[in-house]
Amino acid sequence: MTLSWISKLLSRKKKKDIRLAFYGEVNAGKTTLANRIANDLGYPDLGPVSEIPHETRKMVKLENAHLQKDGFDINFTLMDMPGIATTVDYRNFVKFGLTETEAIQRAKEATKGILEAIKLIDQVDIALVILDSTKVPFEQINLTIIGNLQLQKIPLIIVANKTDLPDSRPELVRQTFPDQSLVTVSAKTGDNIETLYQAIIDKM
Amino acid sequence: MNYIVDFITKNATDKLTTFEKVKMIIRLVRQNRVLIIEDGLSPEEEAELIKQTMNVIDFENFIGLEFFNWNRNSSDSRRFFKRTTLSGDKYTVVAPSAAVQIIENSQELLSIKFSS
């Protein structure tokens, strides 16, 4: 039994191809973080960032992103997922200046993106669950994402993002998820990103 | 717009498959009902609820729903209810998004106004 456990641990340590997914609610900063990591690994941005909700409406993948650190030699596939929501209202997009036709099209694409993000959960090796630390962390959508990752036994790291903003309350995120791996970062400024890399390595 | 609150017992959902339970929830929510489901949703059922919701959003009459889970047996004495990710002893509230306006959302209190 013990040998089997050690063998499993060693085989995980050797694993070099990791599908790292970015999950979270809409506008939590998933693409900003994915771009930050891609840039750090020497690649261009995965996708555009916007204040208009549902900017990422299809999963964007970056394959063979290479990281060498602390003796690890890892090929990441970064999977930037569409933000998950239970409501899609095109009128919210009109408020940002989109025409009604553009807004409805965006809403249709957003619903498909949400479906895609949920369906792809079982293809993920490690999930980063990105939370906007300026908001309350116990939004149901966060609990649902975390619950489903736990159900699939996918290692996850909660990323309390946007710590550069004055309203950020990462301590509330920590209080809400005391039993989870948690890293506080600013994807925008890169603050504490090294800690996140270490946390990812620790999950392997 | 008037909303009806339905208290759905464990008996009513016990024998339903995940698909059937979620289908029933969406059918009722689209009829402007607010549901209190005694046998709360598991994470798997929550994911199915989101998937089926995305398939029926029509952007005019139905823009989605909101749901909230509460653990009934929190060991944390500071709170009567504990918001939870896990399945088990919890109940779920589901409501049409168009009706829901969140007044307060804290560890201790979730306050919702229903209006249209």
XYZ file of N, CA and C in Angstrom, chain A residues 26 29 34 100 130 149 181 191:
24
model
N -17.129 35.486 -14.478
C -16.872 36.480 -15.517
C -16.118 37.673 -14.921
N -10.502 38.048 -14.093
C -9.105 38.296 -14.481
C -8.410 37.049 -15.000
N -3.720 34.510 -17.516
C -3.205 33.608 -18.564
C -2.177 34.351 -19.421
N -27.470 46.562 -30.270
C -28.290 45.440 -29.809
C -27.925 44.153 -30.559
N -9.835 31.494 -10.416
C -9.500 32.908 -10.211
C -10.706 33.646 -9.630
N -14.699 20.708 -9.397
C -13.287 20.313 -9.503
C -12.947 19.287 -8.425
N -5.595 25.359 -1.248
C -4.379 26.086 -1.627
C -4.810 27.438 -2.171
N 2.448 41.043 -9.348
C 2.811 40.914 -7.943
C 2.501 39.498 -7.423
